[in-house]
mmCIF file of C-alpha atoms in Angstrom:
data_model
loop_
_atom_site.group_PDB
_atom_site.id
_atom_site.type_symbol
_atom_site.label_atom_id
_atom_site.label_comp_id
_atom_site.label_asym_id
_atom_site.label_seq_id
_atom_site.Cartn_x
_atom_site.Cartn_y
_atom_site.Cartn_z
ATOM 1 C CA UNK A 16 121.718 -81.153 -20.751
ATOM 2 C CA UNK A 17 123.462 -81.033 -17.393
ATOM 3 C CA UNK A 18 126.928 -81.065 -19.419
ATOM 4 C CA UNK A 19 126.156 -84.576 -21.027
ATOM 5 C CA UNK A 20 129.022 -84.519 -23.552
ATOM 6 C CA UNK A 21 131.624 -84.555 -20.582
ATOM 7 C CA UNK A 22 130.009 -87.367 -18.926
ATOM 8 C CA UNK A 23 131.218 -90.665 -18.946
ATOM 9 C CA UNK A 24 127.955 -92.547 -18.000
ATOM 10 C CA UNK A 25 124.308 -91.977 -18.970
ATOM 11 C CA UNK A 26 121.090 -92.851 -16.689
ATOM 12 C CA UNK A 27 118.452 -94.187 -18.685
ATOM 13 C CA UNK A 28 115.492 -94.103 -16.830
ATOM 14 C CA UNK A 29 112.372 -95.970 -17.900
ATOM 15 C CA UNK A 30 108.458 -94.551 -18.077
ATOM 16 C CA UNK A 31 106.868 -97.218 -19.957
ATOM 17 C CA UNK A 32 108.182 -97.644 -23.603
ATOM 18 C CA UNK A 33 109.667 -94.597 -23.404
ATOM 19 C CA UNK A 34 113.262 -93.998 -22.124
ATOM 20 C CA UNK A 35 114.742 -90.674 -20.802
ATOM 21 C CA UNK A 36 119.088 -90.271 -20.327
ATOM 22 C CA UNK A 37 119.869 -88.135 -18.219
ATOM 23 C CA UNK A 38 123.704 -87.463 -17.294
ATOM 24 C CA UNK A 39 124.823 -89.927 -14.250
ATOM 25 C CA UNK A 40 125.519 -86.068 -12.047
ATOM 26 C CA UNK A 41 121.848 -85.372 -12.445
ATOM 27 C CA UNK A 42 120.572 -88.481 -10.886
ATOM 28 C CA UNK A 43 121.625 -88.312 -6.998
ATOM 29 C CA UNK A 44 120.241 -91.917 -6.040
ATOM 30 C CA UNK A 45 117.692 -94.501 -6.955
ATOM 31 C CA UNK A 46 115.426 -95.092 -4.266
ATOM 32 C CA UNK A 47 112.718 -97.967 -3.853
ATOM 33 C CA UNK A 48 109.468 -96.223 -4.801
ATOM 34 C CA UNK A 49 108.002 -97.640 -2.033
ATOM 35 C CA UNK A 50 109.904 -95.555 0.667
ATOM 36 C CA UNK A 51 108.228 -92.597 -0.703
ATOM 37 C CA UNK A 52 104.834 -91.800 1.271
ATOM 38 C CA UNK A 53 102.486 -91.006 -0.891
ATOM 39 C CA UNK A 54 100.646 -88.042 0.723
ATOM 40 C CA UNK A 55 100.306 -85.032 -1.431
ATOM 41 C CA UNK A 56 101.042 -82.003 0.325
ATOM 42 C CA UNK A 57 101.515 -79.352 -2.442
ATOM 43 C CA UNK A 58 99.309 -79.121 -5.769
ATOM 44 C CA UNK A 59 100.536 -81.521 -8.473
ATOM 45 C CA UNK A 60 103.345 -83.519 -5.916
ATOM 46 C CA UNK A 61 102.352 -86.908 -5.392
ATOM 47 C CA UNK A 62 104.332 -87.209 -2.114
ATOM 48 C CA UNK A 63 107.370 -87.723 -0.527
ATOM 49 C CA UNK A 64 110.668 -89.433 -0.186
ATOM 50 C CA UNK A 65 113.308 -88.796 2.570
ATOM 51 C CA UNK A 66 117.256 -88.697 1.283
ATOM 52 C CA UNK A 67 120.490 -87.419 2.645
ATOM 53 C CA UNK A 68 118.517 -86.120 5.407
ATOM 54 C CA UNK A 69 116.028 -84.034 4.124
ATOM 55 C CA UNK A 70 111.909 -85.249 2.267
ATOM 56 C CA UNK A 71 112.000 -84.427 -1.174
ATOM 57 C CA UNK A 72 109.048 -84.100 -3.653
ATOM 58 C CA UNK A 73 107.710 -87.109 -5.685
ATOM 59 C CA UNK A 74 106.120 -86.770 -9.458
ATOM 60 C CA UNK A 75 104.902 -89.121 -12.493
ATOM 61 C CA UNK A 76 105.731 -88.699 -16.049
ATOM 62 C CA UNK A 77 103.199 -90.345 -18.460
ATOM 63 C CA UNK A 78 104.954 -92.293 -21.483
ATOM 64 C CA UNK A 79 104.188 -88.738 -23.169
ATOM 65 C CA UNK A 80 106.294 -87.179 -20.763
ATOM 66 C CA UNK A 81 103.327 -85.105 -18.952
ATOM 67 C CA UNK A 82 102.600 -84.883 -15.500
ATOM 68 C CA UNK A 83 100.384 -87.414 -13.843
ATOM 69 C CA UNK A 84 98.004 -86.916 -11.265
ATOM 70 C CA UNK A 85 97.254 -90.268 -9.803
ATOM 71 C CA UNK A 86 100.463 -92.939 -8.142
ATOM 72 C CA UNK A 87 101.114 -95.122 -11.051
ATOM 73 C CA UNK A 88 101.734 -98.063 -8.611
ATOM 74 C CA UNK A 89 103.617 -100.551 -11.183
ATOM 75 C CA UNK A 90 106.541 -97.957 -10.917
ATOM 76 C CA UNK A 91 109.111 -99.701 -8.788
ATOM 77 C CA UNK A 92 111.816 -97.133 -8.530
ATOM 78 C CA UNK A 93 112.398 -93.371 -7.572
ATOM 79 C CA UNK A 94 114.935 -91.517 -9.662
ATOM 80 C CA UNK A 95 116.267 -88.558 -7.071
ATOM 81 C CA UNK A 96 117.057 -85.836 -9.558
ATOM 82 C CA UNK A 97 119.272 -82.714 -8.872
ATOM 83 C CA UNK A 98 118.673 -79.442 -9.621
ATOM 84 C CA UNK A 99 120.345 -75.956 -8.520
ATOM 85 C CA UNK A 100 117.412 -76.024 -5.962
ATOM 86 C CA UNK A 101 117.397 -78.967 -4.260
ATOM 87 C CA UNK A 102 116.438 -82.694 -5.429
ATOM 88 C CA UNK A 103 113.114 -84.049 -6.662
ATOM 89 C CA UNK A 104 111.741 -87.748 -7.089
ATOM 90 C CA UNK A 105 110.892 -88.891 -9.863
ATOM 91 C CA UNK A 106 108.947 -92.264 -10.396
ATOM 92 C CA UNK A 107 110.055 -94.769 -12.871
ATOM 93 C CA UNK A 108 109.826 -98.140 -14.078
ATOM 94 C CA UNK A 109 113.181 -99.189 -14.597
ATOM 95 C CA UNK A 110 116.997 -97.404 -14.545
ATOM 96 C CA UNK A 111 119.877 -98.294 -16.190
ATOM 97 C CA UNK A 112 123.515 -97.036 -16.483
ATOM 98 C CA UNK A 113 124.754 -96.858 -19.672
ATOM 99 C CA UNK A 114 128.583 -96.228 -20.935
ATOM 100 C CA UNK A 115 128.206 -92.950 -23.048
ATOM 101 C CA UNK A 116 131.108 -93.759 -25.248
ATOM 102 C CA UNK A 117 129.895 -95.342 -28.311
ATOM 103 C CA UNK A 118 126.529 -94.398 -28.382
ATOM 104 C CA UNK A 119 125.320 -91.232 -31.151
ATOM 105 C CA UNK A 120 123.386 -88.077 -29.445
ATOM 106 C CA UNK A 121 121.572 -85.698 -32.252
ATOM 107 C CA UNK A 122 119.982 -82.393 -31.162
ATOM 108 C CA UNK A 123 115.974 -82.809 -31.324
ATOM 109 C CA UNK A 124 115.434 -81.760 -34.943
ATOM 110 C CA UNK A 125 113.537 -78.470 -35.183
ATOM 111 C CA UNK A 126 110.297 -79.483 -36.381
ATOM 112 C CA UNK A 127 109.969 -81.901 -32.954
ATOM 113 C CA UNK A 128 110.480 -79.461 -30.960
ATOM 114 C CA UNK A 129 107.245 -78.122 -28.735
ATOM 115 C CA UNK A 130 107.011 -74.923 -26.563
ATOM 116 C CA UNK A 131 107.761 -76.129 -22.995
ATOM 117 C CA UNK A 132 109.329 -79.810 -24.029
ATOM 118 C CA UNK A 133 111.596 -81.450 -21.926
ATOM 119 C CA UNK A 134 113.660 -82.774 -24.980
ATOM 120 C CA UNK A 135 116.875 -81.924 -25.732
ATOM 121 C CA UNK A 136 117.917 -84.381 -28.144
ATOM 122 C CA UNK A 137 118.017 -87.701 -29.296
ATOM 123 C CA UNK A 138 120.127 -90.856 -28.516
ATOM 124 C CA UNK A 139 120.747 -93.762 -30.490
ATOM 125 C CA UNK A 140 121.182 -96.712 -28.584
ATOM 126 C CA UNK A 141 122.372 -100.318 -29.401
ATOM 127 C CA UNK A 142 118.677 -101.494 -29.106
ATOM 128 C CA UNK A 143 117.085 -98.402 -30.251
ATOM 129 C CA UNK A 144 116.623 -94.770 -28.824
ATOM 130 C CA UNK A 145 115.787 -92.858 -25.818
ATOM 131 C CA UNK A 146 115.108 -89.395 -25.521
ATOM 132 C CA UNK A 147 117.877 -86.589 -23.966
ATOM 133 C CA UNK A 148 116.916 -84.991 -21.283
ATOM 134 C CA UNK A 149 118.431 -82.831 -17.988
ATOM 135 C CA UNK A 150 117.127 -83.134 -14.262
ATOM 136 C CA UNK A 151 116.378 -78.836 -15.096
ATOM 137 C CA UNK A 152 114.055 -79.578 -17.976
ATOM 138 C CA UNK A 153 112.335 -82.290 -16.160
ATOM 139 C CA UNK A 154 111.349 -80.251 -12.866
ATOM 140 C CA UNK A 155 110.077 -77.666 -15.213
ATOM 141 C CA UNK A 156 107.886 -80.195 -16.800
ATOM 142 C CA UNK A 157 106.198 -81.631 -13.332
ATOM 143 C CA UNK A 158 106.178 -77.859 -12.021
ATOM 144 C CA UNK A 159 108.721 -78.535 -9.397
ATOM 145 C CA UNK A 160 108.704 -75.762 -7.049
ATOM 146 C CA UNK A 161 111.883 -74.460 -5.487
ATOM 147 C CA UNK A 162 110.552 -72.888 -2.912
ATOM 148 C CA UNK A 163 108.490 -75.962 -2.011
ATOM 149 C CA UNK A 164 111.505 -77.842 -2.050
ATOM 150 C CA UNK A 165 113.361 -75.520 0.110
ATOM 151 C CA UNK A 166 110.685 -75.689 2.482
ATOM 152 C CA UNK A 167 110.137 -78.969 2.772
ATOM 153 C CA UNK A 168 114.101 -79.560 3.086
ATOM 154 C CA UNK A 169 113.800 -77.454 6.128
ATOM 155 C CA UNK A 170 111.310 -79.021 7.617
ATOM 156 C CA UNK A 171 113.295 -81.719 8.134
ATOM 157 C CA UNK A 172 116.629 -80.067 8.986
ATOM 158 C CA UNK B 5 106.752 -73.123 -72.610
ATOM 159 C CA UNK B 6 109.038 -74.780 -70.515
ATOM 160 C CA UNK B 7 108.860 -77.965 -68.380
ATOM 161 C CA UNK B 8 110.335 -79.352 -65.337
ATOM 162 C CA UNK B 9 111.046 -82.762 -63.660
ATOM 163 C CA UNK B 10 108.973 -83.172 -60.018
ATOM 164 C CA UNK B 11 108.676 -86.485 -58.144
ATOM 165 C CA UNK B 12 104.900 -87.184 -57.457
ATOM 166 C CA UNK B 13 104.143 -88.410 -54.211
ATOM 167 C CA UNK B 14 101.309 -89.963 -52.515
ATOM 168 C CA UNK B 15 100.628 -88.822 -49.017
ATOM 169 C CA UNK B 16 97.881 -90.753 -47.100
ATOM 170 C CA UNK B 17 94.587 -89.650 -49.726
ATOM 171 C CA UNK B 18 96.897 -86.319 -51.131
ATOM 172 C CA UNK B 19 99.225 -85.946 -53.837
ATOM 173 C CA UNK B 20 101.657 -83.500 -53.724
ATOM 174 C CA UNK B 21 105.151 -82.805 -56.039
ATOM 175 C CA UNK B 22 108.307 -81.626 -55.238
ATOM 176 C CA UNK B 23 111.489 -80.960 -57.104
ATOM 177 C CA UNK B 24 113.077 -83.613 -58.812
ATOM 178 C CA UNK B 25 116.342 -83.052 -57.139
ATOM 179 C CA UNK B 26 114.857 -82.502 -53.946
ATOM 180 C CA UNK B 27 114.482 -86.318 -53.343
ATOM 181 C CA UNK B 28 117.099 -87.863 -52.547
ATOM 182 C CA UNK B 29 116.464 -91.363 -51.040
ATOM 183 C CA UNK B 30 113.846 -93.767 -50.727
ATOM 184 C CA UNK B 31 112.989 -96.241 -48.469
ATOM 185 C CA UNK B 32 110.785 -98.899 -49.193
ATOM 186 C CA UNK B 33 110.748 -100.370 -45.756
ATOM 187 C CA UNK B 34 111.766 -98.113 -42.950
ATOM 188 C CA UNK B 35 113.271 -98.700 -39.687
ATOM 189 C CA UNK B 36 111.624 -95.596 -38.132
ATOM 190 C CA UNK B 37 111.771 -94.623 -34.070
ATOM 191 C CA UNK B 38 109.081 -93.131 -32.701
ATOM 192 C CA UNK B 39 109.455 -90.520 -29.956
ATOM 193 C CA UNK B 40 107.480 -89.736 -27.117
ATOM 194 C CA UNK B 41 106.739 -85.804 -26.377
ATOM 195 C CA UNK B 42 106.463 -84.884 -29.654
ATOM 196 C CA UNK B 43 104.073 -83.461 -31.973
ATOM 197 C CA UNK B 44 101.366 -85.863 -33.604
ATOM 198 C CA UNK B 45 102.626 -84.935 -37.340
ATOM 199 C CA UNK B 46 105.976 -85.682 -36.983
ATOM 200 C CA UNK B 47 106.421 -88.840 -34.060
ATOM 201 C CA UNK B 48 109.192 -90.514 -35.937
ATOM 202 C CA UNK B 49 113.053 -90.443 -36.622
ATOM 203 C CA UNK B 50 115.311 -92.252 -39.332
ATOM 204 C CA UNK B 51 119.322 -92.549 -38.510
ATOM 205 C CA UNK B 52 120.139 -92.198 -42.417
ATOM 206 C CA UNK B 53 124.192 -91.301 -43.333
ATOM 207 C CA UNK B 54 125.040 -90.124 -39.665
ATOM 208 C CA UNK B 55 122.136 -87.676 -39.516
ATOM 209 C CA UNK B 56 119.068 -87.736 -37.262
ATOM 210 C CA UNK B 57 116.653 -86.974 -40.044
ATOM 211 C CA UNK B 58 113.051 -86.165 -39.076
ATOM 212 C CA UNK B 59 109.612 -87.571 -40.438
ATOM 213 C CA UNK B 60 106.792 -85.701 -41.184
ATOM 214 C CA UNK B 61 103.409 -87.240 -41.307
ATOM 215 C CA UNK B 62 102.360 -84.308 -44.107
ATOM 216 C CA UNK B 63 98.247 -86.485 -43.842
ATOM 217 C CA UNK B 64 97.939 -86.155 -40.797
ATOM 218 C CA UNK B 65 98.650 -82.236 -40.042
ATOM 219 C CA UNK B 66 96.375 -81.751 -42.738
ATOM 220 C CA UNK B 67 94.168 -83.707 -41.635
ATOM 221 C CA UNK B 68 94.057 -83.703 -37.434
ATOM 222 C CA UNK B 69 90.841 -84.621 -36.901
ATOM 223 C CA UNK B 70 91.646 -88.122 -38.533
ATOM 224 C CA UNK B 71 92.253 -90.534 -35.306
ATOM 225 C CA UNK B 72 94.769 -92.513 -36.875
ATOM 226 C CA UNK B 73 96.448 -92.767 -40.284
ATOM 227 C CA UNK B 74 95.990 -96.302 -41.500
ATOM 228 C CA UNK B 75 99.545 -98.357 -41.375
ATOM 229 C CA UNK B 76 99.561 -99.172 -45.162
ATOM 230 C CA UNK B 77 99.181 -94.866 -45.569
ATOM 231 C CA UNK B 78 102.419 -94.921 -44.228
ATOM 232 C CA UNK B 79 104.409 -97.661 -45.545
ATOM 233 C CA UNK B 80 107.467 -95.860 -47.702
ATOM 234 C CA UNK B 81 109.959 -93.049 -46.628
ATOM 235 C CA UNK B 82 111.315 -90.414 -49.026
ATOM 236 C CA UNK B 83 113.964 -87.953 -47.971
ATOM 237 C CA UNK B 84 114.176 -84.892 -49.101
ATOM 238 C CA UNK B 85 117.363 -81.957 -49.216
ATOM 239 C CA UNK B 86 116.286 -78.316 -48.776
ATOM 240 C CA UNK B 87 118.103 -74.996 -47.689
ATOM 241 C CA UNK B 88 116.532 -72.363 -45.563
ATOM 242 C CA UNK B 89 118.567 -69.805 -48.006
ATOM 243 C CA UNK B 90 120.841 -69.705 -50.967
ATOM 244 C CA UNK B 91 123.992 -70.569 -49.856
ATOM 245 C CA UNK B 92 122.795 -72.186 -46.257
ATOM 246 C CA UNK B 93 124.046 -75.747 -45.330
ATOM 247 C CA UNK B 94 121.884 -78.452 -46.956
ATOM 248 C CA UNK B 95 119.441 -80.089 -45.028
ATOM 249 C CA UNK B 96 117.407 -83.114 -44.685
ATOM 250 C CA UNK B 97 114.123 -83.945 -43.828
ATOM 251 C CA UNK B 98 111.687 -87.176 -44.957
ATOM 252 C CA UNK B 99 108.397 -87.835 -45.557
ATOM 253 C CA UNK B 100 105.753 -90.422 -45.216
ATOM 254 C CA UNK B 101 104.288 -91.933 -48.474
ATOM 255 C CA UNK B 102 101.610 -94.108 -49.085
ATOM 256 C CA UNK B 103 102.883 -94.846 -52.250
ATOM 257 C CA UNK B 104 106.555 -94.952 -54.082
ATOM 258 C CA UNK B 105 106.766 -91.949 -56.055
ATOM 259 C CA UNK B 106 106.138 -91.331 -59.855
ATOM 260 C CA UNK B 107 108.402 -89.322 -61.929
ATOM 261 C CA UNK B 108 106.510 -86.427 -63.779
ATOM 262 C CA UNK B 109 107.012 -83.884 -66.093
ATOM 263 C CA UNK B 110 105.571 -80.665 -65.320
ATOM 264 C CA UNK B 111 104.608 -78.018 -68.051
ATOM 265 C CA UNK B 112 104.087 -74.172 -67.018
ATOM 266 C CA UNK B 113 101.097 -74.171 -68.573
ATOM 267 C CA UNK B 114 99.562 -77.025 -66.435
ATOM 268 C CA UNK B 115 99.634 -74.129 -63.068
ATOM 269 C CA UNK B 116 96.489 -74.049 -61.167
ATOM 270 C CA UNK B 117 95.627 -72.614 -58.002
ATOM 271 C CA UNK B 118 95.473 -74.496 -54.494
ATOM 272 C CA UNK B 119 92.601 -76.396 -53.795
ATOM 273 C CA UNK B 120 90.685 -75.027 -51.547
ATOM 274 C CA UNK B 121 89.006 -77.840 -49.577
ATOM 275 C CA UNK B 122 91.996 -77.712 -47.308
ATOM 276 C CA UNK B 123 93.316 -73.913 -46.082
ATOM 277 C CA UNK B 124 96.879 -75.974 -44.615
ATOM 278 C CA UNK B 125 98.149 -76.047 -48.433
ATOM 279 C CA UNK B 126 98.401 -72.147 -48.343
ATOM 280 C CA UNK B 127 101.252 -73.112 -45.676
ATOM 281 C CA UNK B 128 102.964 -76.341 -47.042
ATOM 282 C CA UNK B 129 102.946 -75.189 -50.668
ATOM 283 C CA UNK B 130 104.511 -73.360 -52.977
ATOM 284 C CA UNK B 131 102.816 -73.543 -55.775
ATOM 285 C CA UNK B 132 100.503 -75.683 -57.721
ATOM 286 C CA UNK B 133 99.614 -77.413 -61.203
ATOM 287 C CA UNK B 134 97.150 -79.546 -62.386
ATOM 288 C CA UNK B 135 96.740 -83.270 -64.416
ATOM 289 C CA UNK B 136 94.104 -85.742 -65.181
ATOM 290 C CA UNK B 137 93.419 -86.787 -61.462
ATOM 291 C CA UNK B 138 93.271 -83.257 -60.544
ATOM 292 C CA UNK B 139 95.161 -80.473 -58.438
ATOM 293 C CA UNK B 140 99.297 -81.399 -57.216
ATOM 294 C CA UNK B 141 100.347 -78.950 -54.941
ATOM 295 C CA UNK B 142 104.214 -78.188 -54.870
ATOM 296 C CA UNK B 143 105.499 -78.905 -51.370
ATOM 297 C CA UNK B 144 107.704 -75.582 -49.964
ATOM 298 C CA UNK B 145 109.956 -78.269 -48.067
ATOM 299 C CA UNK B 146 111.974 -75.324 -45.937
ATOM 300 C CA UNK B 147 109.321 -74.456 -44.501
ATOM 301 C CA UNK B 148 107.700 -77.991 -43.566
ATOM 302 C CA UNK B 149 110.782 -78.580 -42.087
ATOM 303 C CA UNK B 150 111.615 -75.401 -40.164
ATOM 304 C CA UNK B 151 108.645 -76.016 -37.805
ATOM 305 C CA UNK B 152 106.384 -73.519 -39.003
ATOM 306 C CA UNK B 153 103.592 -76.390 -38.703
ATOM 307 C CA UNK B 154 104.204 -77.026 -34.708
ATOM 308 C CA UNK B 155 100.967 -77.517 -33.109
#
């Protein structure tokens, strides 16, 4: 979970009703979703945003936490995850950062858990819960390709 | 002869027993959470005595092809302690009910087999005995709870 019981904040990152916290090290930058250019160039990648020098690949979770295939539009931000890779985008409604101290993480109880899921456990919050996650389990989900990412870091280098 | 103590519960159109110490807690109006990314039997979560306790919608697994359990099938929460093996830590796990449940007393002689109309009580039960209404298969709890019914 990207080490999220030495963290001191928590990035909770909005896909509809459903909320994802992620460790603050695993979220690089919040970008305005509509710097990314939205021209897929690989299978499943929706496009792509430019950061620290480099274009990085863009993806959608659903409020189920699957892929999309299609922009949703109404997402406003761009979550730039890290991963031993390289980064990734990630499209999202809303982000928040969130003092970890005080708040009650549970590992996902066994009978939740799926083959493949990206959750890693479960956070109570003061106005209800969001889901654990880490910026590693998420760029399985969307398929993120390291070597894509390499490449297209180069490109740009 | 001998007889036993089992709670009777009502899940969605099935009744099913367990234990009688094997409940232990009852909510009449739950505060669950629903999670996204998880599997369509068991959506929600209770925060009950510092424990993320999960909640298994027992109807609906057997039962998948139903679209939608109706909201007043789901309406109560029992939880319920189980161990995986003698002398492993007690767990917990909870249940939808559609009803509160009925204390019973259950004779040997009233055992019966499963019914057969469903082939998912060969993998939630334990055993099974009959009454009046008809067949009450005896929930095996570990493994509901282990996630031996993942989809």
């Amino acid at each position: 979970m990207d080490g999220p019981s030495h963290s001191a904040h928590l990035v909770l990152l909005h896909f509809g009703r459903t909320r994802v916290a992620l460790t603050q090290r695993a979220v690089r930058s919040l970008e305005a979703a509509a710097d990314a250019a939205f021209t897929a160039t690989e299978p499943g990648v929706l496009g792509t945003i430019a950061a620290g020098g480099s274009h990085w690949p863009v993806y959608a979770l659903d409020e189920e936490l699957a892929p999309l295939r299609d922009v949703p539009r109404q997402r406003r931000i761009c979550a730039l995850l890290a991963t031993d890779t390289g980064l990734f985008g990630l499209l999202c409604d809303e982000a928040q950062v969130l003092q970890r101290q005080g708040l009650s993480a549970y590992p996902l109880p066994l009978v939740m858990r799926r083959a493949g899921t990206p959750l890693e456990g479960v956070l109570q919050t003061n106005d209800g819960v969001a889901l654990l996650s880490s910026a590693r389990a998420l760029a399985a989900v969307v398929g993120v390709d390291a070597g894509a990412v390499a490449a297209l870091a180069m490109e740009i280098a | 002869m001998s007889r036993a103590g089992a709670w009777l519960l009502t899940l969605g159109n099935h009744r099913v027993a367990v234990g009688v110490r094997e409940q232990v807690h009852l909510m009449l109006e739950p505060d669950a959470a629903e999670l996204a990314g998880t599997p369509a039997h068991c959506r929600h979560v209770i925060f009950w005595n510092g424990l993320c306790v999960p909640v298994i919608d027992l109807s609906r697994w057997l039962d998948p092809s139903a679209q939608s359990v109706r909201q007043d099938q789901n309406r109560h929460l029992g939880v319920y302690a189980y161990q995986q093996d003698a002398g492993a830590p007690v767990e917990f796990g909870a249940l939808w009910l559609a009803k509160p449940p009925q204390r019973v007393d259950v004779d040997d002689a009233a055992a019966a087999p499963l019914p057969e109309e469903r082939a998912g009580w060969g993998r939630v039960a334990t055993a099974c005995f009959a009454d009046a209404a008809g067949a009450v298969p005896i929930l095996d709890l570990p493994r509901i709870f282990s996630g031996a019914l993942a989809d």
